[in-house]
Short mmCIF file of C-alpha atoms in Angstrom, two decimals:
data_model
loop_
_atom_site.label_atom_id
_atom_site.label_comp_id
_atom_site.label_asym_id
_atom_site.label_seq_id
_atom_site.Cartn_x
_atom_site.Cartn_y
_atom_site.Cartn_z
CA MET A 1469 8.90 20.57 -12.19
CA THR A 1470 9.25 16.88 -11.70
CA LYS A 1471 12.52 15.13 -11.26
CA ARG A 1472 11.96 12.61 -14.00
CA SER A 1473 11.27 13.37 -17.60
CA GLN A 1474 8.34 11.88 -19.42
CA GLN A 1475 10.86 9.90 -21.44
CA ALA A 1476 12.49 8.44 -18.36
CA ILE A 1477 9.15 7.43 -16.92
CA ARG A 1478 8.10 5.89 -20.21
CA LYS A 1479 11.32 3.93 -20.40
CA GLU A 1480 10.84 2.60 -16.90
CA ALA A 1481 7.37 1.34 -17.78
CA LEU A 1482 8.42 -0.15 -21.11
CA ASP A 1483 11.39 -1.88 -19.53
CA LEU A 1484 9.12 -3.48 -16.96
CA LEU A 1485 6.69 -4.68 -19.60
CA LYS A 1486 9.57 -6.14 -21.55
CA LYS A 1487 11.01 -7.80 -18.48
CA TYR A 1488 7.73 -9.51 -17.70
CA LYS A 1489 7.06 -10.27 -21.36
CA ILE A 1490 3.81 -8.38 -21.54
CA LYS A 1491 2.98 -7.81 -25.15
CA THR A 1492 -0.75 -7.29 -25.23
CA PRO A 1493 -3.26 -5.32 -23.20
CA PRO A 1494 -4.73 -5.37 -20.65
CA VAL A 1495 -1.54 -5.09 -18.65
CA PRO A 1496 -1.71 -7.39 -15.60
CA VAL A 1497 -0.90 -4.61 -13.19
CA ASP A 1498 -1.50 -6.66 -10.06
CA LYS A 1499 1.06 -9.20 -11.23
CA ILE A 1500 3.54 -6.45 -11.95
CA ALA A 1501 3.02 -5.04 -8.47
CA GLU A 1502 3.71 -8.47 -7.02
CA ALA A 1503 6.77 -8.89 -9.19
CA LEU A 1504 8.01 -5.59 -7.78
CA GLY A 1505 7.69 -7.08 -4.32
CA ALA A 1506 4.41 -5.62 -3.19
CA GLN A 1507 1.40 -7.42 -1.84
CA VAL A 1508 -1.80 -6.00 -3.26
CA ARG A 1509 -4.70 -5.88 -0.85
CA TYR A 1510 -8.23 -4.69 -1.39
CA SER A 1511 -10.47 -3.14 1.16
CA PRO A 1512 -13.52 -0.88 0.98
CA PHE A 1513 -13.19 2.72 2.07
CA GLU A 1514 -16.06 5.18 2.09
CA GLY A 1515 -14.52 8.47 1.15
CA GLU A 1516 -11.74 10.10 -0.75
CA LEU A 1517 -9.13 7.44 -0.84
CA ALA A 1518 -7.84 5.65 -3.89
CA GLY A 1519 -5.03 3.71 -2.33
CA MET A 1520 -1.92 3.54 -0.29
CA LEU A 1521 1.61 2.29 -0.43
CA VAL A 1522 3.05 1.05 2.85
CA ARG A 1523 6.62 -0.04 3.27
CA GLY A 1524 6.93 -2.12 6.39
CA GLU A 1525 9.56 -4.31 7.92
CA GLY A 1526 10.24 -6.71 5.14
CA GLU A 1527 6.90 -6.25 3.48
CA THR A 1528 5.48 -3.77 1.05
CA ILE A 1529 1.77 -3.43 0.74
CA ILE A 1530 -0.35 -1.70 -1.83
CA GLY A 1531 -3.80 -1.03 -0.51
CA VAL A 1532 -6.64 -0.40 -2.91
CA ASN A 1533 -10.07 1.04 -2.25
CA SER A 1534 -12.23 -1.83 -3.43
CA LEU A 1535 -15.30 0.39 -3.71
CA HIS A 1536 -13.82 2.03 -6.75
CA HIS A 1537 -14.46 0.88 -10.28
CA ALA A 1538 -12.17 -1.96 -11.39
CA ASN A 1539 -10.47 0.32 -13.91
CA ARG A 1540 -9.77 2.88 -11.24
CA GLN A 1541 -8.36 0.17 -9.00
CA ARG A 1542 -5.99 -0.80 -11.75
CA PHE A 1543 -4.91 2.79 -12.08
CA THR A 1544 -4.41 2.97 -8.33
CA ILE A 1545 -2.17 -0.09 -8.34
CA ALA A 1546 -0.16 1.30 -11.22
CA HIS A 1547 0.13 4.67 -9.48
CA GLU A 1548 1.38 3.02 -6.30
CA CYS A 1549 3.89 1.04 -8.34
CA GLY A 1550 5.17 4.40 -9.53
CA HIS A 1551 5.70 5.51 -5.95
CA LEU A 1552 7.31 2.17 -5.19
CA LEU A 1553 9.81 2.54 -8.00
CA PHE A 1554 10.55 6.23 -7.75
CA HIS A 1555 9.88 7.54 -4.28
CA LYS A 1556 11.13 6.99 -0.79
CA GLY A 1557 8.96 7.11 2.30
CA ASP A 1558 7.22 4.52 4.44
CA VAL A 1559 3.74 5.57 3.48
CA HIS A 1560 2.15 7.20 0.46
CA ILE A 1561 -1.52 7.95 0.78
CA ASP A 1562 -3.42 8.73 -2.37
CA ARG A 1563 -6.71 10.34 -1.69
CA SER A 1564 -7.71 10.88 -5.26
CA PHE A 1565 -6.02 11.10 -8.57
CA ARG A 1566 -5.88 13.93 -10.98
CA ILE A 1567 -5.30 12.12 -14.15
CA ASN A 1568 -5.79 14.86 -16.62
CA ARG A 1569 -3.14 17.18 -17.73
CA ARG A 1570 -4.90 20.37 -16.80
CA ASP A 1571 -5.27 19.25 -13.22
CA ALA A 1572 -1.74 17.98 -13.12
CA SER A 1573 -0.48 21.50 -13.49
CA SER A 1574 -3.10 23.08 -11.26
CA SER A 1575 -2.90 23.58 -7.54
CA LEU A 1576 -4.72 20.31 -7.04
CA ALA A 1577 -1.75 18.21 -7.97
CA VAL A 1578 1.40 20.22 -7.60
CA ASP A 1579 3.19 17.47 -5.76
CA PRO A 1580 5.82 16.29 -8.25
CA GLN A 1581 5.72 12.79 -6.83
CA GLU A 1582 2.01 12.51 -7.55
CA ILE A 1583 2.52 13.75 -11.06
CA GLU A 1584 5.30 11.24 -11.62
CA ALA A 1585 3.23 8.40 -10.21
CA ASN A 1586 0.30 9.35 -12.43
CA ARG A 1587 2.48 9.52 -15.49
CA PHE A 1588 3.98 6.18 -14.67
CA ALA A 1589 0.51 4.68 -14.27
CA ALA A 1590 -0.49 5.94 -17.71
CA GLU A 1591 2.70 4.61 -19.26
CA LEU A 1592 2.27 1.24 -17.60
CA LEU A 1593 -1.41 0.66 -18.30
CA MET A 1594 -1.41 2.21 -21.76
CA PRO A 1595 2.04 1.32 -23.03
CA PHE A 1596 3.41 3.67 -25.61
CA ASP A 1597 4.12 1.10 -28.31
CA MET A 1598 0.81 -0.66 -27.98
CA VAL A 1599 -1.30 2.47 -27.94
CA VAL A 1600 0.58 4.05 -30.82
CA ALA A 1601 0.07 0.88 -32.85
CA ASP A 1602 -3.64 0.96 -32.06
CA ILE A 1603 -3.93 4.61 -32.98
CA ARG A 1604 -2.18 4.00 -36.29
CA GLU A 1605 -4.14 0.90 -37.08
CA ARG A 1606 -7.50 2.40 -36.30
CA GLY A 1607 -6.72 5.89 -37.41
CA ILE A 1608 -8.34 7.33 -34.35
CA ASP A 1609 -8.01 10.66 -32.67
CA ALA A 1610 -9.28 12.22 -29.49
CA GLU A 1611 -12.65 12.87 -31.12
CA SER A 1612 -13.53 9.28 -31.97
CA GLU A 1613 -15.63 8.48 -28.98
CA GLN A 1614 -16.70 5.00 -29.98
CA GLU A 1615 -13.14 3.99 -30.83
CA LEU A 1616 -11.82 5.46 -27.64
CA MET A 1617 -14.40 3.52 -25.68
CA GLU A 1618 -13.29 0.29 -27.35
CA LEU A 1619 -9.69 1.11 -26.71
CA ALA A 1620 -10.39 1.88 -23.05
CA GLN A 1621 -12.06 -1.50 -22.72
CA LYS A 1622 -9.19 -3.23 -24.43
CA TYR A 1623 -6.69 -1.72 -21.99
CA GLN A 1624 -9.09 -1.84 -19.03
CA VAL A 1625 -8.74 1.81 -18.22
CA SER A 1626 -11.33 4.54 -17.90
CA LEU A 1627 -12.51 6.37 -20.96
CA GLN A 1628 -11.13 9.54 -19.42
CA ALA A 1629 -7.67 8.03 -18.99
CA MET A 1630 -7.63 6.69 -22.54
CA THR A 1631 -8.87 9.93 -24.03
CA LEU A 1632 -6.11 11.80 -22.30
CA ARG A 1633 -3.54 9.27 -23.35
CA VAL A 1634 -4.56 9.36 -26.98
CA THR A 1635 -4.65 13.16 -26.92
CA ASN A 1636 -1.12 13.25 -25.60
CA LEU A 1637 0.15 10.70 -28.06
CA VAL A 1638 -1.58 12.18 -31.08
CA ASP A 1639 0.47 15.30 -30.44
CA PHE A 1640 3.38 13.07 -31.10
CA PHE A 1641 2.63 12.21 -34.69
CA MET B 630 0.80 -17.68 12.59
CA ASP B 631 3.44 -16.08 10.47
CA LYS B 632 6.67 -15.38 12.32
CA LYS B 633 6.51 -11.65 11.80
CA LEU B 634 3.02 -11.50 13.25
CA LEU B 635 4.08 -13.72 16.09
CA ASP B 636 6.96 -11.40 16.94
CA ARG B 637 4.73 -8.38 16.90
CA LEU B 638 2.17 -10.07 19.10
CA TYR B 639 4.73 -10.99 21.74
CA ARG B 640 6.36 -7.58 21.56
CA ALA B 641 2.99 -5.96 22.11
CA PHE B 642 2.36 -8.26 25.05
CA GLY B 643 5.83 -7.50 26.43
CA ASN B 644 5.17 -3.79 26.22
CA LEU B 645 1.98 -4.18 28.21
CA VAL B 646 3.81 -6.18 30.86
CA ARG B 647 6.49 -3.51 31.10
CA GLN B 648 3.99 -0.67 31.29
CA ASN B 649 2.01 -2.39 34.02
CA ARG B 650 5.13 -3.35 35.91
CA GLU B 651 6.39 0.23 35.83
CA ASN B 652 2.98 1.43 36.95
CA ARG B 653 3.42 -0.78 39.98
CA ASP B 654 6.96 0.48 40.56
CA LEU B 655 8.30 -3.03 40.33
CA THR B 656 11.74 -3.85 39.02
CA GLN B 657 12.17 -6.71 36.58
CA GLU B 658 14.05 -8.50 39.31
CA LYS B 659 11.21 -8.11 41.78
CA LEU B 660 8.56 -9.21 39.31
CA GLY B 661 10.73 -12.21 38.52
CA GLN B 662 10.94 -13.16 42.18
CA ILE B 663 7.18 -13.00 42.61
CA ILE B 664 6.43 -15.22 39.66
CA GLY B 665 9.45 -17.47 40.05
CA LEU B 666 11.45 -16.40 37.01
CA SER B 667 14.86 -14.85 36.59
CA ARG B 668 15.30 -11.18 35.78
CA THR B 669 16.61 -12.24 32.37
CA SER B 670 13.40 -14.11 31.67
CA VAL B 671 11.37 -11.04 32.58
CA THR B 672 13.54 -8.95 30.27
CA ASN B 673 13.01 -11.45 27.49
CA ILE B 674 9.28 -11.55 28.05
CA GLU B 675 9.09 -7.77 27.94
CA LYS B 676 11.10 -7.71 24.73
CA GLY B 677 8.85 -10.32 23.22
CA ARG B 678 11.66 -12.85 22.90
CA GLN B 679 10.21 -15.33 25.36
CA HIS B 680 6.84 -16.88 24.69
CA ILE B 681 5.01 -17.50 27.91
CA ALA B 682 2.50 -20.21 28.77
CA LEU B 683 -1.07 -19.45 29.73
CA HIS B 684 -0.56 -20.09 33.45
CA GLN B 685 2.31 -17.60 33.40
CA LEU B 686 -0.01 -14.95 32.03
CA PHE B 687 -2.15 -15.44 35.13
CA ALA B 688 0.87 -15.38 37.42
CA ILE B 689 2.15 -12.14 35.88
CA ALA B 690 -1.29 -10.53 35.98
CA ASP B 691 -1.62 -11.55 39.60
CA ALA B 692 1.78 -10.11 40.46
CA LEU B 693 0.93 -6.86 38.71
CA GLN B 694 -2.54 -6.83 40.24
CA VAL B 695 -4.29 -6.46 36.95
CA ASN B 696 -6.83 -8.48 35.09
CA PRO B 697 -5.08 -10.90 32.69
CA ALA B 698 -7.07 -9.33 29.88
CA ALA B 699 -5.26 -6.05 30.52
CA LEU B 700 -2.06 -7.68 29.36
CA LEU B 701 -3.47 -8.98 26.12
CA PRO B 702 -2.65 -6.93 23.04
CA SER B 703 -5.51 -5.60 21.00
CA THR B 704 -6.27 -7.49 17.83
CA THR B 705 -4.54 -4.82 15.80
CA ASP B 706 -1.32 -5.43 17.73
CA GLY B 707 -1.73 -9.12 17.20
CA SER B 708 -2.42 -8.73 13.55
CA ALA B 709 0.59 -6.52 13.15
CA ALA B 710 -1.06 -3.33 12.19
CA SER B 711 -0.32 -0.90 14.98
CA TRP B 712 3.03 0.17 13.61
CA VAL B 713 1.46 1.61 10.52
CA ALA B 714 -0.48 4.19 12.49
CA GLY B 715 2.79 5.70 13.63
CA LYS B 716 3.91 6.14 10.06
CA LEU B 717 0.86 7.99 8.87
CA PRO B 718 1.12 11.77 8.75
CA PRO B 719 -0.03 13.58 11.90
CA GLY B 720 -3.69 14.38 11.82
CA THR B 721 -4.58 11.46 9.57
CA ASP B 722 -8.28 10.79 9.68
CA LYS B 723 -9.31 8.04 12.08
CA HIS B 724 -11.13 6.01 9.46
CA LEU B 725 -8.15 6.17 7.19
CA THR B 726 -5.88 5.01 10.00
CA GLU B 727 -8.21 2.10 10.69
CA TRP B 728 -8.30 1.25 7.03
CA ALA B 729 -4.52 1.22 6.86
CA GLU B 730 -4.29 -0.93 9.97
CA LYS B 731 -6.77 -3.42 8.66
CA LEU B 732 -4.90 -3.54 5.39
CA VAL B 733 -1.52 -4.12 6.94
CA GLY B 734 -3.08 -6.63 9.29
CA GLY B 735 -3.66 -8.87 6.34
CA TYR B 736 -7.13 -8.14 5.10
CA THR B 737 -7.43 -9.40 1.56
CA SER B 738 -10.09 -10.14 -0.90
CA GLU B 739 -9.88 -11.55 -4.33
CA THR B 740 -12.92 -9.92 -5.75
CA GLU B 741 -11.38 -7.16 -7.74
CA GLN B 742 -8.95 -7.92 -10.47
CA SER B 743 -9.98 -9.90 -13.46
#
């Protein structure tokens, strides 16, 4: 079990978006990270590393594997922002993300902090209100591949992330 | 150079002076006498609070009987990164450690985000 409910994580993300007056996608996640006091730095890493959060003396750094796809980098930044907001610790290393729900409950991602950070990333990059409005407007569901692709592009997230998001939110209707 | 980096650089240098001095079984007082500085100055140098001049580097190296280069911090010390290695979990992969150090040391690029 995680410490924070889905609702609490959603609220945190929505509050941030409101605070920084972000009303349309794509969410400028790098700017949000900076507003939260982190410096975002990009560097290539060959291997299983998505990113890292480092809290130093008076500086907080989010490191991103620049070899990853731009959408994945955005997810990484958002994930690290989740750690920054929710979790203590000088260093969080994120080797790879399990962004789908099945994996989140499997042995691959049992760490509650990782689950929370992933949920936060989804809530930040694909804000509830915006995505729900898009789903309603377009009448899409998890099967509409072309629509999902367009939506993923609009929010600058991977198709996989958007598909999962829509699947979760469609349950909501 | 940013003040934080500057502090780390001089602290790293100070640590090397202290290590080499202790290797030679010299007290701070004794080292001070050899190079013509007070014990307090030596303490300050070792703590990174006093910024020495180039000729003093040679004098200290001479007193400690080491090559001046042996007292110079590695670039990662100078660029502030070494502390991060200590915060990584034990057994962290070497490449990952290097990546983290480079990152903290200030590597940036603006190629990614649109």
